[in-house]
Short mmCIF file of C-alpha atoms and ligand atoms in Angstrom, two decimals:
data_model
loop_
_atom_site.label_atom_id
_atom_site.label_comp_id
_atom_site.label_asym_id
_atom_site.label_seq_id
_atom_site.Cartn_x
_atom_site.Cartn_y
_atom_site.Cartn_z
CA MET A 1 -0.08 0.02 -0.04
CA ALA A 2 1.34 3.86 -1.25
CA THR A 3 2.60 5.83 1.80
CA GLU A 4 1.40 9.41 1.58
CA LYS A 5 2.96 11.81 0.47
CA LYS A 6 1.83 15.67 1.05
CA SER A 7 1.70 18.17 -1.87
CA ALA A 8 -0.34 20.52 -1.54
CA ASP A 9 -1.21 20.35 -5.70
CA ASP A 10 -2.65 16.67 -5.19
CA SER A 11 -6.20 17.91 -3.22
CA TYR A 12 -9.78 18.02 -5.94
CA ASP A 13 -13.11 18.87 -5.74
CA LEU A 14 -13.62 15.43 -7.25
CA VAL A 15 -11.41 12.57 -8.20
CA VAL A 16 -13.00 9.47 -10.71
CA ILE A 17 -11.36 6.65 -10.37
CA GLY A 18 -12.20 5.41 -13.86
CA ALA A 19 -11.34 6.84 -17.81
CA GLY A 20 -14.38 4.39 -19.09
CA PRO A 21 -17.23 6.55 -20.70
CA GLY A 22 -19.07 7.21 -17.63
CA GLY A 23 -15.72 8.25 -15.71
CA TYR A 24 -14.85 10.99 -18.35
CA THR A 25 -17.48 12.26 -19.18
CA ALA A 26 -17.90 12.92 -15.61
CA ALA A 27 -15.14 14.31 -14.96
CA ILE A 28 -15.56 16.31 -17.67
CA ARG A 29 -19.30 18.09 -16.66
CA ALA A 30 -17.39 18.26 -13.41
CA ALA A 31 -15.15 20.50 -14.57
CA GLN A 32 -17.27 22.59 -16.61
CA LEU A 33 -19.66 23.07 -13.54
CA GLY A 34 -16.29 24.79 -11.41
CA MET A 35 -14.89 21.67 -10.18
CA ARG A 36 -11.19 21.56 -9.57
CA VAL A 37 -10.83 16.90 -10.59
CA ALA A 38 -8.49 14.16 -11.31
CA CYS A 39 -9.68 10.84 -13.18
CA VAL A 40 -7.14 8.36 -12.41
CA GLU A 41 -6.97 5.28 -14.65
CA LEU A 42 -4.17 2.61 -14.96
CA ASP A 43 -4.57 2.52 -18.40
CA LYS A 44 -1.99 4.73 -21.14
CA GLN A 45 -5.00 5.43 -23.31
CA LEU A 46 -8.71 6.97 -21.83
CA GLY A 47 -12.22 5.73 -22.97
CA GLY A 48 -12.47 3.04 -20.89
CA THR A 49 -13.13 -0.17 -22.48
CA CYS A 50 -15.75 1.16 -24.63
CA LEU A 51 -13.59 3.15 -27.43
CA ARG A 52 -9.94 0.90 -26.26
CA ILE A 53 -11.66 -3.07 -26.28
CA GLY A 54 -15.07 -2.41 -26.97
CA CYS A 55 -17.70 -0.53 -29.19
CA ILE A 56 -15.45 1.46 -30.69
CA PRO A 57 -13.01 -1.21 -32.71
CA SER A 58 -16.03 -3.58 -32.53
CA LYS A 59 -17.97 -1.25 -35.06
CA ALA A 60 -15.49 -0.41 -36.64
CA LEU A 61 -14.54 -4.17 -37.72
CA LEU A 62 -18.51 -4.44 -38.03
CA GLU A 63 -18.29 -1.21 -40.80
CA SER A 64 -14.73 -3.29 -42.46
CA SER A 65 -15.81 -7.22 -42.32
CA GLU A 66 -19.67 -5.46 -43.85
CA LEU A 67 -18.87 -3.01 -46.57
CA VAL A 68 -17.02 -7.15 -47.57
CA HIS A 69 -20.14 -8.72 -46.93
CA GLN A 70 -21.71 -6.06 -49.30
CA ALA A 71 -19.21 -5.97 -51.85
CA GLN A 72 -19.38 -9.84 -52.29
CA HIS A 73 -22.77 -10.24 -52.23
CA ASP A 74 -24.95 -7.05 -52.43
CA PHE A 75 -23.09 -4.94 -55.73
CA ALA A 76 -24.13 -7.03 -58.38
CA ALA A 77 -27.19 -6.45 -57.30
CA HIS A 78 -26.55 -2.42 -58.28
CA GLY A 79 -25.18 -3.49 -61.39
CA ILE A 80 -20.91 -3.02 -59.97
CA GLN A 81 -18.81 -6.20 -60.81
CA ALA A 82 -16.33 -6.22 -58.55
CA LYS A 83 -13.96 -9.13 -57.59
CA VAL A 84 -13.30 -8.85 -53.83
CA SER A 85 -10.00 -9.25 -51.69
CA PHE A 86 -9.83 -8.08 -47.88
CA ASP A 87 -6.06 -7.40 -45.56
CA LEU A 88 -7.10 -7.93 -42.95
CA ALA A 89 -3.51 -6.40 -40.94
CA ALA A 90 -4.70 -3.63 -42.68
CA MET A 91 -8.74 -3.89 -41.34
CA GLN A 92 -6.81 -4.04 -37.59
CA LYS A 93 -4.64 -1.12 -37.98
CA ARG A 94 -7.49 0.57 -39.90
CA LYS A 95 -9.70 -0.45 -36.09
CA ASP A 96 -6.69 0.31 -33.55
CA GLY A 97 -6.74 4.53 -35.39
CA THR A 98 -10.12 5.36 -35.31
CA VAL A 99 -9.62 3.78 -31.27
CA ASP A 100 -6.05 6.15 -31.32
CA GLY A 101 -7.85 9.17 -32.52
CA LEU A 102 -10.36 9.04 -30.13
CA THR A 103 -8.13 8.40 -27.27
CA LYS A 104 -6.00 11.34 -28.12
CA GLY A 105 -9.94 13.40 -28.05
CA ILE A 106 -10.37 12.67 -25.20
CA GLU A 107 -6.98 13.27 -23.80
CA GLY A 108 -7.12 17.18 -25.81
CA LEU A 109 -10.78 17.48 -23.95
CA PHE A 110 -9.57 16.57 -20.67
CA LYS A 111 -6.71 19.63 -21.14
CA LYS A 112 -8.67 21.17 -22.26
CA ASN A 113 -11.49 21.42 -18.93
CA GLY A 114 -8.44 21.06 -17.02
CA ILE A 115 -8.63 17.65 -15.50
CA THR A 116 -5.90 16.29 -13.71
CA ARG A 117 -4.62 13.34 -15.18
CA VAL A 118 -3.50 10.60 -13.13
CA LEU A 119 -2.18 6.98 -14.41
CA GLY A 120 -2.61 4.70 -12.17
CA ARG A 121 -4.63 2.21 -9.90
CA GLY A 122 -6.84 3.63 -7.50
CA GLN A 123 -7.39 2.18 -4.57
CA MET A 124 -9.10 4.16 -1.85
CA LEU A 125 -7.84 4.98 1.66
CA ALA A 126 -9.34 4.92 4.88
CA ARG A 127 -10.58 8.75 5.73
CA GLY A 128 -8.16 11.41 6.44
CA GLU A 129 -8.41 12.61 10.16
CA ASP A 130 -9.71 16.46 8.20
CA GLY A 131 -12.46 13.79 6.78
CA THR A 132 -11.64 14.83 3.54
CA HIS A 133 -10.83 11.15 1.19
CA ARG A 134 -8.25 9.75 0.35
CA VAL A 135 -7.49 7.96 -2.97
CA ALA A 136 -3.32 6.02 -2.90
CA ILE A 137 -2.02 5.30 -6.47
CA ALA A 138 -0.77 1.59 -6.64
CA GLY A 139 2.93 1.28 -6.50
CA SER A 140 3.63 4.90 -6.00
CA ASP A 141 3.20 7.27 -2.95
CA ARG A 142 0.88 9.35 -4.55
CA VAL A 143 -2.05 10.47 -2.12
CA LEU A 144 -4.87 12.32 -4.11
CA HIS A 145 -6.88 13.78 -1.69
CA THR A 146 -10.49 14.58 -2.43
CA THR A 147 -14.02 16.43 -1.22
CA SER A 148 -15.80 12.95 -3.03
CA VAL A 149 -14.97 10.38 -5.29
CA LEU A 150 -16.87 8.46 -8.06
CA LEU A 151 -16.54 5.59 -8.69
CA ALA A 152 -17.09 5.24 -12.25
CA THR A 153 -14.41 1.38 -12.72
CA GLY A 154 -17.10 -0.10 -15.12
CA SER A 155 -16.94 -3.55 -16.16
CA LYS A 156 -15.18 -6.45 -16.25
CA VAL A 157 -15.91 -10.39 -19.02
CA ALA A 158 -18.20 -12.97 -16.89
CA PRO A 159 -16.52 -15.79 -16.13
CA LEU A 160 -17.88 -19.73 -16.53
CA ARG A 161 -16.95 -22.23 -14.88
CA GLY A 162 -15.23 -24.87 -16.86
CA VAL A 163 -14.84 -22.18 -19.43
CA GLU A 164 -10.59 -21.57 -19.26
CA VAL A 165 -9.34 -18.52 -21.25
CA ASP A 166 -6.18 -18.60 -22.55
CA GLY A 167 -6.41 -15.78 -24.42
CA ASP A 168 -6.21 -17.39 -27.27
CA ARG A 169 -8.08 -20.84 -28.14
CA VAL A 170 -10.47 -20.00 -25.54
CA GLY A 171 -10.68 -15.84 -25.63
CA THR A 172 -12.94 -12.79 -25.01
CA SER A 173 -14.60 -10.75 -27.08
CA THR A 174 -11.00 -8.01 -26.34
CA GLU A 175 -8.56 -10.65 -28.19
CA ALA A 176 -12.02 -11.92 -30.69
CA LEU A 177 -11.55 -8.31 -31.93
CA SER A 178 -7.24 -9.00 -33.08
CA TRP A 179 -6.95 -12.41 -34.39
CA PRO A 180 -4.31 -12.27 -36.88
CA GLU A 181 -6.37 -14.23 -38.51
CA VAL A 182 -9.99 -15.08 -39.69
CA PRO A 183 -11.18 -18.82 -37.62
CA LYS A 184 -11.90 -21.07 -39.86
CA HIS A 185 -14.29 -22.45 -37.14
CA LEU A 186 -15.55 -20.59 -34.38
CA VAL A 187 -17.95 -21.34 -31.36
CA VAL A 188 -19.47 -18.02 -29.15
CA ILE A 189 -20.57 -19.21 -26.13
CA GLY A 190 -23.80 -16.59 -26.09
CA ALA A 191 -26.39 -15.41 -28.16
CA GLY A 192 -26.27 -11.87 -26.79
CA ALA A 193 -24.48 -7.99 -27.83
CA ILE A 194 -21.55 -9.23 -27.52
CA GLY A 195 -21.48 -12.39 -29.21
CA LEU A 196 -24.42 -11.68 -32.35
CA GLU A 197 -22.10 -8.55 -33.06
CA LEU A 198 -18.16 -10.31 -33.21
CA GLY A 199 -19.77 -13.52 -34.46
CA SER A 200 -21.25 -11.45 -36.73
CA VAL A 201 -17.69 -10.05 -37.97
CA TRP A 202 -16.34 -13.39 -38.47
CA LEU A 203 -18.89 -15.00 -40.35
CA ARG A 204 -18.78 -12.07 -43.13
CA LEU A 205 -14.82 -12.50 -43.23
CA GLY A 206 -15.70 -16.25 -44.26
CA ALA A 207 -15.23 -18.77 -40.67
CA LYS A 208 -17.82 -20.49 -40.14
CA VAL A 209 -19.99 -19.70 -36.85
CA THR A 210 -21.51 -21.74 -34.29
CA VAL A 211 -23.83 -19.48 -31.09
CA LEU A 212 -24.57 -21.60 -27.87
CA GLU A 213 -26.78 -20.10 -26.07
CA TYR A 214 -28.05 -21.31 -22.94
CA ALA A 215 -31.27 -19.49 -23.87
CA ASP A 216 -34.75 -20.43 -25.84
CA ARG A 217 -34.04 -17.70 -27.83
CA VAL A 218 -31.28 -14.85 -29.20
CA LEU A 219 -31.24 -11.51 -26.63
CA PRO A 220 -33.30 -13.02 -24.27
CA GLY A 221 -33.52 -9.83 -22.72
CA MET A 222 -35.21 -8.07 -26.45
CA ASP A 223 -38.70 -8.58 -27.63
CA ARG A 224 -39.45 -11.72 -28.46
CA GLU A 225 -40.95 -11.17 -31.71
CA ILE A 226 -37.41 -9.06 -32.62
CA SER A 227 -35.62 -12.18 -31.08
CA LYS A 228 -37.83 -14.73 -33.56
CA GLU A 229 -36.86 -11.90 -36.75
CA ALA A 230 -33.31 -11.86 -35.87
CA LYS A 231 -33.07 -15.28 -35.29
CA LYS A 232 -34.47 -15.76 -38.58
CA LEU A 233 -32.58 -13.11 -40.33
CA PHE A 234 -28.98 -14.39 -39.10
CA GLU A 235 -29.31 -18.18 -40.26
CA LYS A 236 -30.25 -16.95 -43.34
CA GLN A 237 -26.49 -15.01 -43.24
CA GLY A 238 -25.46 -18.33 -42.49
CA LEU A 239 -25.13 -17.62 -39.21
CA GLU A 240 -25.43 -21.43 -36.80
CA PHE A 241 -27.34 -21.79 -33.40
CA VAL A 242 -27.88 -23.47 -30.85
CA LEU A 243 -30.33 -23.27 -28.91
CA GLY A 244 -30.88 -23.89 -25.32
CA ALA A 245 -27.29 -24.79 -25.44
CA ARG A 246 -25.60 -24.47 -21.46
CA VAL A 247 -22.39 -24.40 -22.17
CA THR A 248 -20.72 -26.45 -19.26
CA GLY A 249 -16.70 -26.56 -20.24
CA ALA A 250 -14.07 -25.20 -23.12
CA LYS A 251 -10.28 -25.25 -23.23
CA ALA A 252 -7.85 -25.36 -25.54
CA ALA A 253 -6.71 -28.66 -27.55
CA GLY A 254 -4.17 -29.24 -30.45
CA LYS A 255 -4.61 -26.50 -32.17
CA GLY A 256 -8.37 -24.97 -31.80
CA ALA A 257 -10.30 -25.55 -29.18
CA ARG A 258 -13.19 -28.38 -27.52
CA VAL A 259 -16.50 -27.12 -25.90
CA GLU A 260 -18.58 -29.05 -23.74
CA ILE A 261 -22.69 -29.11 -23.49
CA ASP A 262 -24.44 -30.11 -21.05
CA GLY A 263 -26.72 -33.03 -23.24
CA ARG A 264 -24.98 -32.92 -25.83
CA ASP A 265 -21.93 -33.93 -28.22
CA PRO A 266 -19.30 -31.74 -28.09
CA ILE A 267 -18.03 -29.23 -30.54
CA ASP A 268 -14.54 -28.47 -31.71
CA ALA A 269 -13.44 -25.60 -33.20
CA ASP A 270 -10.57 -23.28 -33.49
CA ARG A 271 -11.67 -20.59 -31.55
CA VAL A 272 -13.77 -20.27 -29.05
CA LEU A 273 -15.42 -16.80 -27.97
CA LEU A 274 -16.61 -16.16 -24.24
CA ALA A 275 -19.84 -14.08 -24.68
CA VAL A 276 -22.31 -15.03 -21.15
CA GLY A 277 -21.75 -11.17 -19.70
CA ARG A 278 -19.92 -9.53 -17.12
CA VAL A 279 -19.38 -8.97 -13.86
CA PRO A 280 -18.40 -5.37 -12.60
CA CYS A 281 -14.88 -4.94 -11.73
CA THR A 282 -14.07 -3.38 -8.35
CA ASP A 283 -10.45 -5.23 -8.76
CA GLY A 284 -7.83 -3.79 -6.59
CA LEU A 285 -10.32 -0.50 -5.44
CA GLY A 286 -10.37 -0.52 -2.13
CA LEU A 287 -13.06 -0.81 -0.55
CA ASP A 288 -12.80 -2.05 2.40
CA ALA A 289 -10.80 0.26 3.95
CA ILE A 290 -13.99 2.70 2.89
CA GLU A 291 -16.58 -0.03 4.68
CA LEU A 292 -18.13 0.16 2.00
CA ALA A 293 -19.85 -3.70 0.51
CA LEU A 294 -21.20 -4.44 -2.70
CA ASP A 295 -24.65 -6.27 -3.27
CA ASP A 296 -25.19 -10.06 -3.42
CA ARG A 297 -24.06 -9.70 -7.33
CA GLY A 298 -20.57 -7.34 -6.71
CA ARG A 299 -22.64 -4.72 -7.62
CA VAL A 300 -21.97 -1.16 -5.16
CA PRO A 301 -25.18 0.06 -4.27
CA ILE A 302 -25.92 2.94 -4.29
CA ASP A 303 -29.36 5.45 -3.34
CA GLU A 304 -31.25 7.41 -6.56
CA HIS A 305 -28.67 10.32 -6.45
CA PHE A 306 -25.80 7.47 -7.07
CA ALA A 307 -24.77 7.98 -3.45
CA THR A 308 -22.91 5.09 -2.04
CA SER A 309 -23.48 4.27 2.28
CA VAL A 310 -20.04 6.40 2.58
CA GLU A 311 -20.48 9.79 2.74
CA GLY A 312 -18.96 11.44 -0.08
CA VAL A 313 -18.23 8.40 -2.43
CA PHE A 314 -20.69 8.13 -5.31
CA ALA A 315 -20.46 5.14 -8.00
CA ILE A 316 -22.12 5.21 -11.71
CA GLY A 317 -22.85 2.76 -14.72
CA ASP A 318 -21.67 -0.84 -15.00
CA LEU A 319 -20.46 -0.92 -10.81
CA VAL A 320 -24.47 -0.45 -9.59
CA GLN A 321 -27.59 -1.90 -10.85
CA GLY A 322 -28.91 -1.22 -14.49
CA PRO A 323 -27.79 -2.37 -17.84
CA MET A 324 -24.39 -2.10 -18.38
CA LEU A 325 -24.53 0.65 -21.35
CA ALA A 326 -22.27 3.33 -22.07
CA HIS A 327 -24.76 5.94 -22.53
CA LYS A 328 -26.28 4.32 -19.56
CA ALA A 329 -23.15 5.14 -17.02
CA GLU A 330 -22.68 8.34 -19.24
CA GLU A 331 -25.78 10.02 -17.90
CA GLU A 332 -25.04 8.90 -14.46
CA GLY A 333 -21.65 10.33 -14.55
CA VAL A 334 -22.94 13.83 -15.54
CA ALA A 335 -26.60 12.91 -12.51
CA ALA A 336 -23.99 12.07 -10.55
CA VAL A 337 -22.10 15.31 -10.44
CA GLU A 338 -24.60 18.07 -11.35
CA TYR A 339 -26.26 16.62 -7.76
CA LEU A 340 -23.19 17.39 -5.92
CA VAL A 341 -23.32 20.65 -7.65
CA ASN A 342 -26.81 21.79 -8.52
CA GLY A 343 -28.27 18.87 -5.04
CA TRP A 344 -30.73 17.32 -7.88
CA CYS A 345 -30.73 15.39 -10.90
CA HIS A 346 -32.28 12.95 -13.73
CA VAL A 347 -31.75 10.14 -15.08
CA ASP A 348 -34.80 8.57 -17.76
CA TYR A 349 -34.69 4.79 -16.78
CA GLN A 350 -37.21 4.35 -19.19
CA ALA A 351 -35.11 6.26 -22.30
CA ILE A 352 -32.45 4.54 -22.80
CA PRO A 353 -32.12 2.58 -26.05
CA ASN A 354 -30.37 -1.13 -26.76
CA VAL A 355 -28.86 -1.50 -29.81
CA VAL A 356 -26.73 -4.49 -31.50
CA TYR A 357 -24.78 -3.04 -33.91
CA THR A 358 -25.82 -6.18 -36.46
CA ALA A 359 -26.74 -6.12 -39.94
CA PRO A 360 -29.43 -5.37 -39.78
CA GLU A 361 -29.35 -3.27 -36.70
CA ILE A 362 -31.45 -3.84 -33.85
CA ALA A 363 -32.89 -1.34 -31.31
CA SER A 364 -35.44 -0.74 -28.82
CA VAL A 365 -36.20 2.09 -25.34
CA GLY A 366 -38.30 1.42 -23.03
CA ARG A 367 -40.20 -2.33 -21.98
CA THR A 368 -40.91 -4.56 -24.56
CA GLU A 369 -44.87 -6.35 -25.35
CA GLU A 370 -44.23 -9.85 -22.63
CA GLU A 371 -43.25 -7.39 -19.94
CA LEU A 372 -46.23 -4.72 -20.32
CA ILE A 373 -48.16 -8.37 -20.52
CA ALA A 374 -46.76 -9.54 -17.20
CA ALA A 375 -47.10 -5.93 -15.29
CA ASP A 376 -50.54 -5.89 -16.80
CA VAL A 377 -50.18 -3.07 -18.09
CA PRO A 378 -52.76 -2.38 -21.21
CA PHE A 379 -51.23 -1.25 -24.64
CA ARG A 380 -52.15 -1.81 -27.79
CA ALA A 381 -49.33 -2.67 -30.74
CA GLY A 382 -48.35 -0.85 -34.43
CA LYS A 383 -45.88 -2.90 -36.46
CA PHE A 384 -44.58 -1.69 -39.69
CA HIS A 385 -42.05 -3.47 -42.31
CA PHE A 386 -39.14 -1.75 -43.95
CA LEU A 387 -40.32 -3.95 -47.41
CA ALA A 388 -42.87 -1.25 -47.61
CA ASN A 389 -40.82 2.17 -47.62
CA GLY A 390 -39.10 3.47 -50.58
CA ARG A 391 -35.73 5.27 -48.84
CA ALA A 392 -34.83 0.91 -47.53
CA ARG A 393 -35.75 -0.77 -51.22
CA ALA A 394 -33.92 2.01 -52.68
CA LEU A 395 -31.38 1.08 -50.44
CA GLY A 396 -31.39 -2.32 -50.79
CA GLN A 397 -32.32 -3.39 -47.33
CA ALA A 398 -35.51 -3.49 -46.66
CA LYS A 399 -35.86 -6.60 -44.10
CA GLY A 400 -37.40 -6.09 -40.53
CA PHE A 401 -39.51 -4.13 -38.88
CA VAL A 402 -40.60 -0.80 -36.22
CA LYS A 403 -42.86 -1.92 -33.48
CA VAL A 404 -44.23 0.95 -30.60
CA LEU A 405 -46.29 -0.69 -28.28
CA ALA A 406 -48.57 2.25 -26.31
CA HIS A 407 -51.05 2.84 -24.02
CA ARG A 408 -54.18 1.11 -24.49
CA ASP A 409 -55.78 4.40 -22.80
CA THR A 410 -53.59 7.18 -22.18
CA ASP A 411 -51.45 6.17 -25.74
CA ARG A 412 -48.68 7.13 -24.57
CA VAL A 413 -46.11 5.02 -25.88
CA LEU A 414 -44.37 2.95 -24.02
CA GLY A 415 -41.96 0.97 -26.17
CA VAL A 416 -40.07 0.93 -29.68
CA HIS A 417 -38.06 -2.05 -31.18
CA ILE A 418 -37.27 -1.68 -34.16
CA ILE A 419 -34.84 -4.28 -36.62
CA GLY A 420 -34.15 -2.72 -39.76
CA PRO A 421 -31.29 -0.85 -41.36
CA ARG A 422 -29.96 2.57 -39.39
CA ALA A 423 -32.06 0.76 -36.34
CA GLY A 424 -29.86 2.63 -33.40
CA ASP A 425 -29.89 5.68 -35.01
CA LEU A 426 -34.29 5.80 -36.36
CA VAL A 427 -34.07 4.41 -31.82
CA ALA A 428 -32.93 8.21 -31.16
CA GLU A 429 -36.10 9.41 -31.61
CA ALA A 430 -38.08 7.04 -30.09
CA ALA A 431 -36.43 7.29 -27.18
CA VAL A 432 -36.96 11.48 -27.70
CA ALA A 433 -40.70 10.54 -27.59
CA ILE A 434 -40.62 8.36 -24.66
CA ALA A 435 -38.53 11.21 -22.74
CA PHE A 436 -41.13 13.95 -23.24
CA GLY A 437 -43.77 12.06 -22.13
CA ALA A 438 -45.47 11.35 -26.41
CA SER A 439 -48.43 9.36 -27.49
CA ALA A 440 -48.33 7.39 -30.70
CA GLU A 441 -49.79 9.86 -32.21
CA ASP A 442 -47.87 12.83 -31.49
CA ILE A 443 -45.16 10.73 -33.52
CA GLY A 444 -47.74 9.43 -36.45
CA ARG A 445 -48.45 13.39 -36.65
CA ALA A 446 -45.53 14.28 -36.69
CA SER A 447 -43.75 15.37 -39.98
CA HIS A 448 -41.12 12.86 -40.86
CA ALA A 449 -38.73 13.97 -44.58
CA HIS A 450 -40.38 11.35 -47.34
CA PRO A 451 -38.10 8.97 -48.34
CA THR A 452 -36.53 7.93 -45.52
CA LEU A 453 -36.40 5.47 -42.90
CA ALA A 454 -38.00 7.18 -40.41
CA GLU A 455 -41.18 7.13 -41.19
CA VAL A 456 -41.28 3.30 -40.67
CA LEU A 457 -41.44 4.49 -37.37
CA LYS A 458 -43.96 7.09 -37.85
CA GLU A 459 -46.10 4.48 -40.01
CA ALA A 460 -45.70 1.97 -36.89
CA ALA A 461 -47.15 4.91 -35.08
CA LEU A 462 -49.81 5.31 -36.63
CA ALA A 463 -50.51 1.42 -37.21
CA VAL A 464 -51.25 1.35 -33.76
CA HIS A 465 -54.32 2.80 -34.74
CA GLY A 466 -55.25 0.83 -37.66
CA ARG A 467 -54.29 4.00 -40.02
CA ALA A 468 -51.01 3.40 -41.23
CA ILE A 469 -51.28 4.77 -45.22
CA SER A 470 -48.59 2.80 -46.83
CA GLY A 471 -49.05 -0.47 -45.23
P1 NAD B 1 -25.03 -10.79 -22.60
O1 NAD B 1 -25.48 -10.09 -21.10
O2 NAD B 1 -25.64 -9.70 -23.56
O3 NAD B 1 -25.34 -11.65 -22.65
C1 NAD B 1 -25.05 -13.31 -22.83
C2 NAD B 1 -25.97 -14.57 -23.36
O4 NAD B 1 -24.91 -15.76 -22.78
C3 NAD B 1 -27.39 -14.52 -23.02
O5 NAD B 1 -27.90 -14.56 -23.87
C4 NAD B 1 -26.86 -16.09 -22.30
O6 NAD B 1 -28.37 -16.13 -21.97
C5 NAD B 1 -25.59 -16.68 -22.39
N1 NAD B 1 -25.28 -17.61 -21.99
C6 NAD B 1 -25.14 -17.37 -20.34
N2 NAD B 1 -24.71 -18.68 -19.74
C7 NAD B 1 -24.53 -19.49 -20.44
C8 NAD B 1 -23.95 -20.68 -20.94
N3 NAD B 1 -24.07 -21.96 -20.19
N4 NAD B 1 -24.18 -21.80 -21.93
C9 NAD B 1 -24.38 -20.65 -23.09
N5 NAD B 1 -24.97 -19.73 -23.24
C10 NAD B 1 -24.57 -18.54 -22.01
O7 NAD B 1 -23.70 -10.63 -22.63
P2 NAD B 1 -22.91 -9.76 -23.56
O8 NAD B 1 -22.82 -9.96 -25.12
O9 NAD B 1 -21.31 -10.54 -23.32
O10 NAD B 1 -22.87 -8.98 -23.53
C11 NAD B 1 -22.05 -7.66 -22.54
C12 NAD B 1 -22.77 -6.05 -21.29
O11 NAD B 1 -21.81 -5.82 -22.34
C13 NAD B 1 -24.46 -6.59 -21.69
O12 NAD B 1 -24.94 -5.87 -20.52
C14 NAD B 1 -24.27 -6.22 -23.05
O13 NAD B 1 -25.76 -5.18 -22.89
C15 NAD B 1 -22.93 -5.60 -23.22
N6 NAD B 1 -22.25 -4.84 -23.94
C16 NAD B 1 -23.96 -3.97 -25.41
C17 NAD B 1 -23.59 -4.08 -26.44
C18 NAD B 1 -24.43 -3.23 -26.99
O14 NAD B 1 -24.78 -2.65 -26.25
N7 NAD B 1 -24.51 -3.06 -28.57
C19 NAD B 1 -22.02 -4.25 -27.28
C20 NAD B 1 -21.77 -5.31 -26.30
C21 NAD B 1 -21.52 -5.07 -25.05
#
């Protein structure tokens, strides 16, 4: 443990531990609000899992691999003849460049906002005699003094009993973003967002991909109709699914790996991707020193203002309850520091979208049909297919639909579920509608430019009352 080195300069209003989307956004907002802020991050690149080994590099590879797929399969329909080959190393280099540019952007924002960046592992120490919090930088004698601390250390890959991750043949999303060659046969454990996104990348680049999923459907948290459509479309692309498959073990074997499944024959593969979720990351944070206990799922318990049971210590993002999404962490980071300064804050959890960046994309906000039925909420559903949309047809991407769920009596929009082109962008309008308490009729009567994909949302909203125009 660090021994304290006194430095008048190392005193802050707020120390943020973790520079992922939650932490860096909170640090910037706090600085905007006039706080003296330090942000402690153990990696030399700012941006956290999302930027370094998650959302951003996966989106770069999804884009490159989708272009390969389109060139191979879709160009001909446009009258374009192309003989396509690809350079995986160049693709990886472009991905790394994308990440690099963005992490440098955050460094620039830190400088612009006067945020002190501290490289190292932040570790809570017992409070000082003057009542201030103390954050040691592990392995050094530096100790930061601060009035408040924001814990934003995110999450790490959830282990699965029996699965021996060796980082080579059996890997996680981190390794699957950097494989140097396309596996002949990839087995993905888990049909959640990571499994489907990275499974799609390697499928498009030529791998045979088998996805093993414990539940009876892909994307088990999504609206059931969306899950069903997604499975159908992904199967057409060549993804193989084994549903109801409980993986009990996986380990490297020879030049590949072997995956054991409860009650079924084992499967041999070149590589295995473990993607069965993530767990909060509190490693080495020193929470014992401040007597901060975790809940039974390893999360940091907080109140509605992100305050933990220890005065002056707040927590956000993947460390706390709720969906593990970068934009959820960002909202919480901003809200937590605004509460510190202004005494109030609000995050509308019903209006947080969830996007899976496959092709087509899948996006959802609000409640699913199953959730409304279980909660006995009376609702009407309106559905509209991209097939009847001019822009989707012109793009050659007319698969999927939009489904709007609105309260039967008030018409208030309760949930919107989209599978189709640019669903991740289209869902933004639905999130704003839910945040503003809009009705399906509000969306249906708002002018949407023609011809755009957004018209499908308008038509689905009109369909809630049986009055879609084009279908
Ligand atoms: P997930 O929780 O989304 O999906 C994991 C899947 O693994 C589930 O469908 C689960 O039923 C299945 N599973 C669990 N145990 C199993 C077993 N023994 N055998 C077979 N299947 C099993 O987790 P993820 O895809 O790893 O993603 C982790 C987190 O990161 C999630 O919270 C996710 O929302 C987030 N994330 C989001 C995005 C995005 O928004 N686009 C992308 C990547 C990750």
